[in-house]
Tab-separated table of C-alpha atoms and ligand atoms in Angstrom:
chain	number	residue	atom	x	y	z
A	106	MET	CA	-72.517	11.539	-2.982
A	107	GLY	CA	-72.693	9.585	-6.253
A	108	ARG	CA	-71.034	12.411	-8.124
A	109	LEU	CA	-68.328	12.747	-5.523
A	110	PHE	CA	-67.663	9.022	-5.818
A	111	ILE	CA	-67.222	9.332	-9.595
A	112	LEU	CA	-64.965	12.345	-9.219
A	113	LEU	CA	-62.679	10.628	-6.775
A	114	VAL	CA	-62.688	7.111	-8.134
A	115	LEU	CA	-62.860	7.636	-11.881
A	116	PRO	CA	-59.271	8.871	-12.304
A	117	LEU	CA	-58.025	5.859	-10.347
A	118	LEU	CA	-60.051	3.464	-12.501
A	119	LEU	CA	-58.752	5.024	-15.693
A	120	PHE	CA	-55.219	4.756	-14.489
A	121	GLY	CA	-55.775	1.334	-12.977
A	122	GLY	CA	-53.582	1.949	-10.012
A	123	SER	CA	-53.490	3.908	-6.852
A	124	VAL	CA	-51.604	6.454	-4.849
A	125	LYS	CA	-50.362	5.441	-1.438
A	126	PRO	CA	-49.264	8.341	0.720
A	127	PHE	CA	-46.857	7.364	3.485
A	128	LYS	CA	-44.639	9.034	6.027
A	129	TRP	CA	-40.892	8.506	6.250
A	130	ASN	CA	-40.127	6.365	9.310
A	131	ASN	CA	-38.003	7.772	12.057
A	132	GLY	CA	-34.560	6.200	11.825
A	133	GLU	CA	-35.187	4.569	8.432
A	134	SER	CA	-32.136	4.577	6.188
A	135	PHE	CA	-32.480	4.867	2.453
A	136	LEU	CA	-30.961	1.427	1.953
A	137	THR	CA	-33.341	-0.314	4.356
A	138	PHE	CA	-36.203	1.491	2.652
A	139	LEU	CA	-35.125	0.158	-0.777
A	140	GLU	CA	-34.753	-3.323	0.700
A	141	ARG	CA	-38.192	-3.167	2.283
A	142	LYS	CA	-39.801	-2.088	-1.006
A	143	LYS	CA	-37.766	-4.695	-2.954
A	144	LEU	CA	-36.194	-1.977	-5.072
A	145	PRO	CA	-32.645	-2.295	-6.489
A	146	LEU	CA	-29.974	-1.102	-4.041
A	147	SER	CA	-28.067	0.284	-7.034
A	148	LEU	CA	-30.468	3.240	-6.870
A	149	TYR	CA	-28.497	4.270	-3.817
A	150	TYR	CA	-25.019	3.117	-4.845
A	151	ASN	CA	-25.280	4.868	-8.221
A	152	LEU	CA	-25.706	8.209	-6.478
A	153	ASP	CA	-22.622	10.342	-5.960
A	154	LYS	CA	-21.454	10.912	-2.405
A	155	ASP	CA	-23.237	14.260	-1.984
A	156	ASP	CA	-26.590	12.766	-2.956
A	157	GLN	CA	-25.905	9.683	-0.833
A	158	THR	CA	-25.384	11.991	2.133
A	159	LEU	CA	-28.552	13.868	1.185
A	160	THR	CA	-30.597	10.686	1.779
A	161	GLU	CA	-29.591	10.913	5.452
A	162	ASP	CA	-31.439	14.215	5.634
A	163	ILE	CA	-34.896	12.952	4.720
A	164	PRO	CA	-36.956	14.393	7.573
A	165	TYR	CA	-38.813	11.769	9.540
A	166	SER	CA	-42.560	11.922	8.902
A	167	ALA	CA	-41.844	13.529	5.506
A	168	ASN	CA	-45.004	13.228	3.419
A	169	CYS	CA	-44.020	10.739	0.746
A	170	GLN	CA	-46.113	9.409	-2.077
A	171	MET	CA	-46.041	6.079	-3.844
A	172	VAL	CA	-47.888	5.368	-7.073
A	173	VAL	CA	-48.521	1.698	-7.869
A	174	ASN	CA	-50.238	0.119	-10.867
A	175	GLU	CA	-53.054	-2.431	-10.820
A	176	LYS	CA	-50.546	-5.251	-10.310
A	177	ASN	CA	-49.196	-3.386	-7.293
A	178	ILE	CA	-45.942	-2.617	-9.117
A	179	ILE	CA	-44.351	0.647	-7.968
A	180	ARG	CA	-44.393	3.259	-10.733
A	181	GLN	CA	-43.204	6.234	-8.759
A	182	ILE	CA	-42.065	7.227	-5.286
A	183	LEU	CA	-41.630	10.839	-4.245
A	184	ILE	CA	-39.625	11.559	-1.111
A	185	PRO	CA	-39.289	15.258	-0.230
A	186	VAL	CA	-35.933	16.167	1.309
A	187	ASN	CA	-37.077	19.710	2.057
A	188	ASP	CA	-39.603	22.124	0.567
A	189	GLU	CA	-37.660	22.462	-2.685
A	190	LEU	CA	-36.107	19.106	-3.563
A	191	GLN	CA	-37.339	15.542	-3.668
A	192	LEU	CA	-35.897	12.132	-4.416
A	193	GLN	CA	-37.862	10.613	-7.240
A	194	ILE	CA	-37.780	6.899	-7.950
A	195	TYR	CA	-39.612	5.933	-11.118
A	196	LEU	CA	-40.140	3.117	-13.550
A	197	THR	CA	-38.671	3.934	-16.945
A	198	LYS	CA	-40.184	2.968	-20.304
A	199	LYS	CA	-37.722	0.061	-20.352
A	200	ASN	CA	-39.272	-1.146	-17.082
A	201	ARG	CA	-36.226	-0.373	-14.975
A	202	TYR	CA	-36.066	1.735	-11.865
A	203	ALA	CA	-34.223	5.016	-12.006
A	204	MET	CA	-33.794	7.794	-9.496
A	205	LYS	CA	-33.304	11.526	-9.758
A	206	VAL	CA	-33.122	14.481	-7.430
A	207	THR	CA	-35.883	16.690	-8.833
A	208	PRO	CA	-37.203	20.067	-7.753
A	209	ILE	CA	-40.616	20.112	-6.133
A	210	VAL	CA	-43.044	22.046	-8.264
A	211	SER	CA	-45.234	24.024	-5.951
A	212	GLU	CA	-47.682	26.874	-6.007
A	213	GLU	CA	-47.528	29.657	-3.466
A	214	TYR	CA	-50.358	31.727	-2.119
A	215	THR	CA	-50.200	34.672	0.231
A	216	GLU	CA	-53.232	34.673	2.461
A	217	THR	CA	-54.669	36.809	5.224
A	218	LEU	CA	-56.442	34.911	7.955
A	219	TYR	CA	-58.812	36.670	10.315
A	220	LEU	CA	-60.192	34.742	13.279
A	221	PRO	CA	-62.121	35.709	16.377
A	222	ILE	CA	-60.669	33.770	19.340
A	223	LYS	CA	-63.019	31.038	20.566
A	224	SER	CA	-60.849	28.788	22.689
A	225	LEU	CA	-57.061	28.963	22.357
A	226	PRO	CA	-55.332	30.536	19.326
A	227	TYR	CA	-53.475	27.293	18.526
A	228	ASP	CA	-56.720	25.292	18.448
A	229	ASP	CA	-58.653	27.995	16.579
A	230	ILE	CA	-55.995	28.319	13.850
A	231	LEU	CA	-55.717	24.552	13.515
A	232	LYS	CA	-59.493	24.221	13.229
A	233	ALA	CA	-59.787	26.947	10.618
A	234	THR	CA	-56.843	25.966	8.415
A	235	GLY	CA	-55.891	22.378	9.237
A	236	SER	CA	-52.277	23.543	9.449
A	237	LYS	CA	-50.396	22.561	12.603
A	238	ASN	CA	-47.369	24.365	11.189
A	239	LEU	CA	-49.199	27.686	10.956
A	240	ALA	CA	-50.657	27.286	14.451
A	241	SER	CA	-47.272	26.559	16.016
A	242	VAL	CA	-45.456	29.367	14.167
A	243	PHE	CA	-48.124	31.777	15.404
A	244	VAL	CA	-47.757	30.676	19.030
A	245	LYS	CA	-43.951	30.851	18.759
A	246	MET	CA	-44.145	34.409	17.384
A	247	PHE	CA	-45.937	35.706	20.466
A	248	LYS	CA	-44.089	33.585	23.010
A	249	GLY	CA	-43.121	35.633	26.023
A	250	LYS	CA	-45.172	38.612	24.789
A	251	VAL	CA	-48.748	37.417	25.169
A	252	ASP	CA	-50.133	34.791	27.514
A	253	PHE	CA	-52.887	33.220	25.459
A	254	ARG	CA	-54.324	31.389	28.444
A	255	LYS	CA	-55.437	34.555	30.143
A	256	GLY	CA	-56.281	38.144	29.410
A	257	PHE	CA	-58.231	37.847	26.194
A	258	ARG	CA	-61.971	37.881	25.722
A	259	GLU	CA	-63.888	35.586	23.447
A	260	GLY	CA	-64.093	37.244	20.040
A	261	ASP	CA	-60.759	39.071	20.328
A	262	PRO	CA	-59.236	39.041	16.823
A	263	ILE	CA	-56.246	37.179	15.424
A	264	ILE	CA	-54.804	38.195	12.052
A	265	ILE	CA	-52.041	36.321	10.250
A	266	VAL	CA	-50.538	37.267	6.894
A	267	TYR	CA	-48.625	34.329	5.474
A	268	THR	CA	-47.429	32.584	2.338
A	269	GLN	CA	-48.175	28.895	2.059
A	270	LYS	CA	-46.777	26.478	-0.506
A	271	TYR	CA	-49.003	23.838	-2.055
A	272	ARG	CA	-47.653	20.645	-3.552
A	273	LEU	CA	-49.926	18.351	-5.519
A	274	GLY	CA	-52.930	20.217	-4.197
A	275	LYS	CA	-52.005	20.076	-0.510
A	276	PRO	CA	-50.306	22.584	1.785
A	277	PHE	CA	-46.789	21.525	2.636
A	278	SER	CA	-43.706	22.808	4.444
A	279	MET	CA	-43.595	25.681	6.907
A	280	PRO	CA	-45.724	28.703	6.037
A	281	GLU	CA	-43.800	31.946	5.880
A	282	VAL	CA	-45.539	34.350	8.226
A	283	HIS	CA	-45.025	38.004	7.231
A	284	GLY	CA	-46.849	39.541	10.135
A	285	ALA	CA	-49.429	38.808	12.798
A	286	MET	CA	-51.653	40.684	15.171
A	287	VAL	CA	-53.729	39.821	18.209
A	288	GLY	CA	-56.260	42.072	19.796
A	289	ILE	CA	-56.194	41.290	23.474
A	290	ASN	CA	-58.778	42.972	25.631
A	291	GLY	CA	-58.833	45.989	23.314
A	292	LYS	CA	-55.037	46.221	23.106
A	293	LYS	CA	-53.209	45.342	19.877
A	294	VAL	CA	-49.999	43.322	19.890
A	295	THR	CA	-48.189	42.993	16.566
A	296	VAL	CA	-45.227	41.041	15.198
A	297	TYR	CA	-43.447	41.681	11.888
A	298	ARG	CA	-41.027	39.593	9.913
A	299	HIS	CA	-38.051	41.574	8.712
A	300	LYS	CA	-36.159	40.651	5.534
A	301	ASP	CA	-33.589	38.825	7.684
A	302	GLY	CA	-36.368	36.287	8.403
A	303	ARG	CA	-36.637	37.216	12.072
A	304	PHE	CA	-39.572	38.603	14.011
A	305	TYR	CA	-39.678	42.098	15.503
A	306	ASP	CA	-42.174	44.216	17.399
A	307	GLU	CA	-43.484	47.575	16.143
A	308	LYS	CA	-40.386	49.385	17.442
A	309	GLY	CA	-38.043	46.971	15.690
A	310	ALA	CA	-36.995	45.183	18.862
A	311	GLN	CA	-36.295	41.539	18.377
A	312	TYR	CA	-38.858	38.987	19.514
A	313	GLU	CA	-36.672	35.953	19.265
A	314	LYS	CA	-33.347	35.850	21.017
A	315	PHE	CA	-30.840	33.545	19.404
A	316	LEU	CA	-28.016	32.500	21.594
A	317	PHE	CA	-26.141	30.198	19.263
A	318	LYS	CA	-22.485	30.589	18.400
A	319	ILE	CA	-20.330	29.431	15.476
A	320	PRO	CA	-18.933	26.015	16.529
A	321	ILE	CA	-15.339	26.637	15.543
A	322	LYS	CA	-12.671	29.257	16.207
A	323	ASN	CA	-11.538	31.439	13.272
A	324	PRO	CA	-14.340	30.146	11.042
A	325	ARG	CA	-13.721	29.869	7.320
A	326	ILE	CA	-16.860	28.949	5.366
A	327	THR	CA	-16.070	26.718	2.394
A	328	SER	CA	-19.657	25.851	1.458
A	329	GLY	CA	-22.897	27.573	2.439
A	330	PHE	CA	-26.403	26.325	3.072
A	331	THR	CA	-28.678	25.776	0.111
A	332	LYS	CA	-32.021	24.009	-0.105
A	333	SER	CA	-31.870	23.668	-3.877
A	334	ARG	CA	-29.338	24.806	-6.432
A	335	PHE	CA	-28.970	23.850	-10.055
A	336	HIS	CA	-25.411	22.737	-10.692
A	337	PRO	CA	-24.484	24.220	-14.090
A	338	ILE	CA	-21.717	21.691	-14.806
A	339	LEU	CA	-23.294	18.552	-13.408
A	340	HIS	CA	-26.663	19.650	-14.825
A	341	ARG	CA	-28.397	18.458	-11.732
A	342	TYR	CA	-30.157	19.802	-8.701
A	343	ARG	CA	-28.130	19.738	-5.528
A	344	ALA	CA	-28.756	20.651	-1.930
A	345	HIS	CA	-26.319	21.345	0.886
A	346	LEU	CA	-28.208	21.241	4.150
A	347	GLY	CA	-25.572	22.778	6.368
A	348	VAL	CA	-22.518	25.013	6.437
A	349	ASP	CA	-18.993	23.654	5.886
A	350	PHE	CA	-16.092	25.130	7.795
A	351	GLY	CA	-12.674	24.316	6.446
A	352	ALA	CA	-10.228	23.525	9.265
A	353	ARG	CA	-7.172	21.424	10.019
A	354	PRO	CA	-7.798	17.901	11.303
A	355	GLY	CA	-7.974	17.871	15.070
A	356	THR	CA	-9.348	21.425	15.398
A	357	PRO	CA	-11.740	21.426	18.393
A	358	ILE	CA	-15.463	21.523	17.640
A	359	LEU	CA	-17.484	23.579	20.122
A	360	ALA	CA	-21.126	23.123	21.121
A	361	THR	CA	-23.131	25.926	19.456
A	362	GLY	CA	-25.398	26.273	22.471
A	363	ASP	CA	-26.429	24.641	25.744
A	364	GLY	CA	-28.190	21.345	25.275
A	365	ARG	CA	-28.178	17.622	25.598
A	366	ILE	CA	-26.378	15.154	23.295
A	367	SER	CA	-29.069	13.277	21.357
A	368	PHE	CA	-26.797	11.273	19.057
A	369	VAL	CA	-23.177	10.161	19.060
A	370	GLY	CA	-22.245	7.715	16.359
A	371	SER	CA	-21.470	7.075	12.769
A	372	SER	CA	-23.360	7.107	9.516
A	373	ARG	CA	-22.122	6.300	6.021
A	374	GLY	CA	-22.559	9.821	4.687
A	375	TYR	CA	-21.881	12.084	7.650
A	376	GLY	CA	-19.265	9.841	9.255
A	377	LYS	CA	-18.623	10.419	12.958
A	378	THR	CA	-21.488	12.671	13.994
A	379	ILE	CA	-22.819	14.356	17.112
A	380	LYS	CA	-26.272	15.874	17.476
A	381	ILE	CA	-27.235	18.251	20.272
A	382	ARG	CA	-30.823	18.947	21.203
A	383	HIS	CA	-31.417	22.509	22.396
A	384	SER	CA	-34.272	23.799	24.527
A	385	ASN	CA	-36.179	25.592	21.740
A	386	GLY	CA	-36.896	22.646	19.432
A	387	LEU	CA	-33.649	23.089	17.498
A	388	THR	CA	-31.062	20.369	17.004
A	389	SER	CA	-27.492	21.012	15.842
A	390	LEU	CA	-25.375	18.477	13.960
A	391	TYR	CA	-21.577	18.175	13.663
A	392	ALA	CA	-20.387	15.775	10.970
A	393	HIS	CA	-17.201	14.203	9.521
A	394	GLN	CA	-15.418	14.262	12.879
A	395	LYS	CA	-12.045	12.655	13.483
A	396	SER	CA	-12.949	11.687	17.029
A	397	PHE	CA	-15.302	12.598	19.832
A	398	ARG	CA	-14.125	14.171	23.051
A	399	SER	CA	-13.910	11.506	25.716
A	400	GLY	CA	-16.850	11.479	28.085
A	401	ILE	CA	-19.330	12.608	25.417
A	402	HIS	CA	-22.201	10.142	25.301
A	403	ASN	CA	-25.886	10.013	24.528
A	404	GLY	CA	-27.846	12.076	27.026
A	405	SER	CA	-24.903	14.065	28.388
A	406	LYS	CA	-25.454	17.758	29.024
A	407	VAL	CA	-23.204	20.223	27.243
A	408	LYS	CA	-22.614	23.917	27.695
A	409	GLN	CA	-22.123	26.431	24.897
A	410	GLY	CA	-18.499	26.567	23.791
A	411	GLU	CA	-17.634	23.194	25.308
A	412	VAL	CA	-15.412	20.976	23.145
A	413	ILE	CA	-17.414	17.984	21.886
A	414	GLY	CA	-15.085	16.546	19.233
A	415	TYR	CA	-12.406	17.209	16.640
A	416	VAL	CA	-12.489	18.106	12.943
A	417	GLY	CA	-11.813	15.192	10.624
A	418	ASN	CA	-12.618	13.626	7.299
A	419	SER	CA	-14.853	10.668	8.221
A	420	GLY	CA	-17.834	9.611	6.119
A	421	LEU	CA	-18.327	10.722	2.526
A	422	SER	CA	-16.122	13.796	2.789
A	423	SER	CA	-13.620	15.220	0.347
A	424	GLY	CA	-11.207	16.790	2.821
A	425	PRO	CA	-11.047	17.715	6.490
A	426	HIS	CA	-13.876	20.049	7.433
A	427	LEU	CA	-16.744	20.457	9.847
A	428	HIS	CA	-20.207	20.082	8.343
A	429	PHE	CA	-22.489	21.981	10.708
A	430	GLY	CA	-26.246	21.543	10.421
A	431	MET	CA	-29.241	22.987	12.262
A	432	TYR	CA	-32.670	21.416	12.336
A	433	SER	CA	-36.032	22.728	13.424
A	434	GLY	CA	-37.799	19.491	14.288
A	435	SER	CA	-36.375	17.274	11.543
A	436	THR	CA	-36.212	19.972	8.852
A	437	ALA	CA	-32.843	21.446	7.984
A	438	ILE	CA	-32.613	25.237	8.328
A	439	ASN	CA	-29.728	27.576	7.588
A	440	PRO	CA	-27.556	27.430	10.736
A	441	LEU	CA	-26.345	30.990	10.186
A	442	SER	CA	-29.927	32.276	10.469
A	443	VAL	CA	-29.985	31.462	14.182
A	444	MET	CA	-26.529	32.712	15.116
A	445	LYS	CA	-26.151	35.526	17.603
A	446	LYS	CA	-26.643	38.924	16.080
A	447	THR	CA	-23.894	41.417	16.743
A	448	THR	CA	-26.010	44.547	16.386
A	449	GLU	CA	-29.238	45.270	18.208
A	450	GLY	CA	-32.066	47.295	16.715
A	451	PHE	CA	-32.143	48.958	13.306
A	452	SER	CA	-30.477	52.088	12.045
A	453	GLY	CA	-30.063	53.925	8.743
A	454	LYS	CA	-31.237	52.140	5.602
A	455	GLU	CA	-32.103	48.992	7.548
A	456	ARG	CA	-34.505	50.993	9.691
A	457	LYS	CA	-36.203	52.497	6.616
A	458	ILE	CA	-36.755	49.007	5.175
A	459	PHE	CA	-38.202	47.757	8.458
A	460	ILE	CA	-40.560	50.708	8.742
A	461	ALA	CA	-41.799	50.108	5.182
A	462	ILE	CA	-42.525	46.445	6.010
A	463	ARG	CA	-44.237	47.393	9.264
A	464	ASP	CA	-46.435	50.070	7.689
A	465	LYS	CA	-47.480	47.777	4.864
A	466	MET	CA	-48.461	45.091	7.387
A	467	ASN	CA	-50.384	47.603	9.500
A	468	LYS	CA	-52.443	48.533	6.446
A	469	ILE	CA	-53.265	44.861	5.841
A	470	PHE	CA	-54.228	44.412	9.518
A	471	LYS	CA	-56.522	47.435	9.324
A	472	LYS	CA	-58.201	46.152	6.185
A	473	ALA	CA	-58.598	42.668	7.666
A	474	LEU	CA	-60.182	44.040	10.844
A	475	ALA	CA	-62.829	45.695	8.685
A	476	ALA	CA	-63.365	42.911	6.118
A	477	LYS	CA	-62.821	39.855	8.379
A	478	PRO	CA	-61.576	37.467	5.660
A	479	VAL	CA	-61.881	34.042	7.258
A	480	ARG	CA	-59.811	31.478	5.399
A	481	LYS	CA	-61.780	28.370	4.382
A	482	PRO	CA	-60.446	25.016	5.554
A	483	TYR	CA	-57.967	23.317	3.264
A	484	PHE	CA	-59.399	20.633	1.053
A	485	ASP	CA	-57.885	17.282	1.603
A	486	PHE	CA	-58.096	15.196	-1.531
A	487	HIS	CA	-56.336	12.219	-2.986
A	488	GLU	CA	-53.151	12.933	-4.844
A	489	THR	CA	-53.341	11.250	-8.193
A	490	TYR	CA	-50.327	12.733	-9.862
A	491	TYR	CA	-47.314	11.497	-11.672
A	492	VAL	CA	-44.284	13.783	-11.706
A	493	ASP	CA	-42.491	13.801	-15.034
A	494	PRO	CA	-38.805	13.208	-14.147
A	495	ASP	CA	-37.643	15.348	-17.079
A	496	THR	CA	-39.879	18.383	-16.866
A	497	PHE	CA	-40.574	17.947	-13.089
A	498	LYS	CA	-44.208	18.901	-13.822
A	499	PRO	CA	-46.907	16.966	-12.020
A	500	LYS	CA	-49.478	15.442	-14.317
A	501	PRO	CA	-52.784	14.086	-13.096
A	502	PHE	CA	-53.396	10.499	-14.071
B	298	LIG	ZN1	-21.294	19.915	4.226
């Protein structure tokens, strides 16, 4: 105990400050956050319009980190925007606050988890790994294929092969599951992730059915989705958390899928915006509108293809276009990754690639069934790091 105390407390004593993890509040704007922390509002106003808009995409409950010195003066705040970029506020050597969009330095590990079922897969995975994300991805993968509440016997195996990112010593963001298997009453059910990021069964039939449609007629993409891209001219990291469709002002905007309006209103960056909540935990966003269709209000039900508003140039926009975003929970995902697929099943080269992925996974499953590699729980320790705003490298204090 004594040694543990020294290990945990000594770095803090040396540094004479502390790390305060916090979660981004739902509905908090970047400006109100700066006000609350008594930080200069110029940190926001000095950003260009793209980065100002980016602050509206901080996912609520994002795991943020604040480092303060012994006088409780903020030395650093890290606010992840997604799993690749963060907003970094820091005290410079001249004792002024500055802010940068910096890449998140993370380590990635691919792990194989073997678990005998004890209660419910969700609970068992959560207990073994501490990762709610992994548990929910697993359940989603088998949705409609396996009923975990009945049919299996205690001790039936679960295997998951996944890549997890670690930031400052802790797992963060969604794990990328490459394949999973459950043994249910002696029968094996498997799911494989193809290179398109979607899940398929052993025959290559799709597990997930996406029923979303492009929200505009005659779509012309002017800017694609990117989580993090280094801008060679601006010499900065940028993100674009949606897809832009160039269109004339007044062009009708169509609901991408059935759902319920969860937001109609205005923000500084996105301008006139509508959000639609869909049944599968996804939310779509339509920004920079000229006007909303009359009768559209919070809580109203919409059908796929229904007109919800009209293309415009409101907010921080540099010309009429529709910015179309898609969110899983509060995390931005590429909207095109959940659009309806035109072809079903694999053929030709695509089929060969899928079979290679499937066979490789099957080998890993077989090995795991024999070796039973149970993943140890994640270690939860204090983050005592400072991220260098120039090299982006985290340094322990
Ligand atoms: Zn955009």
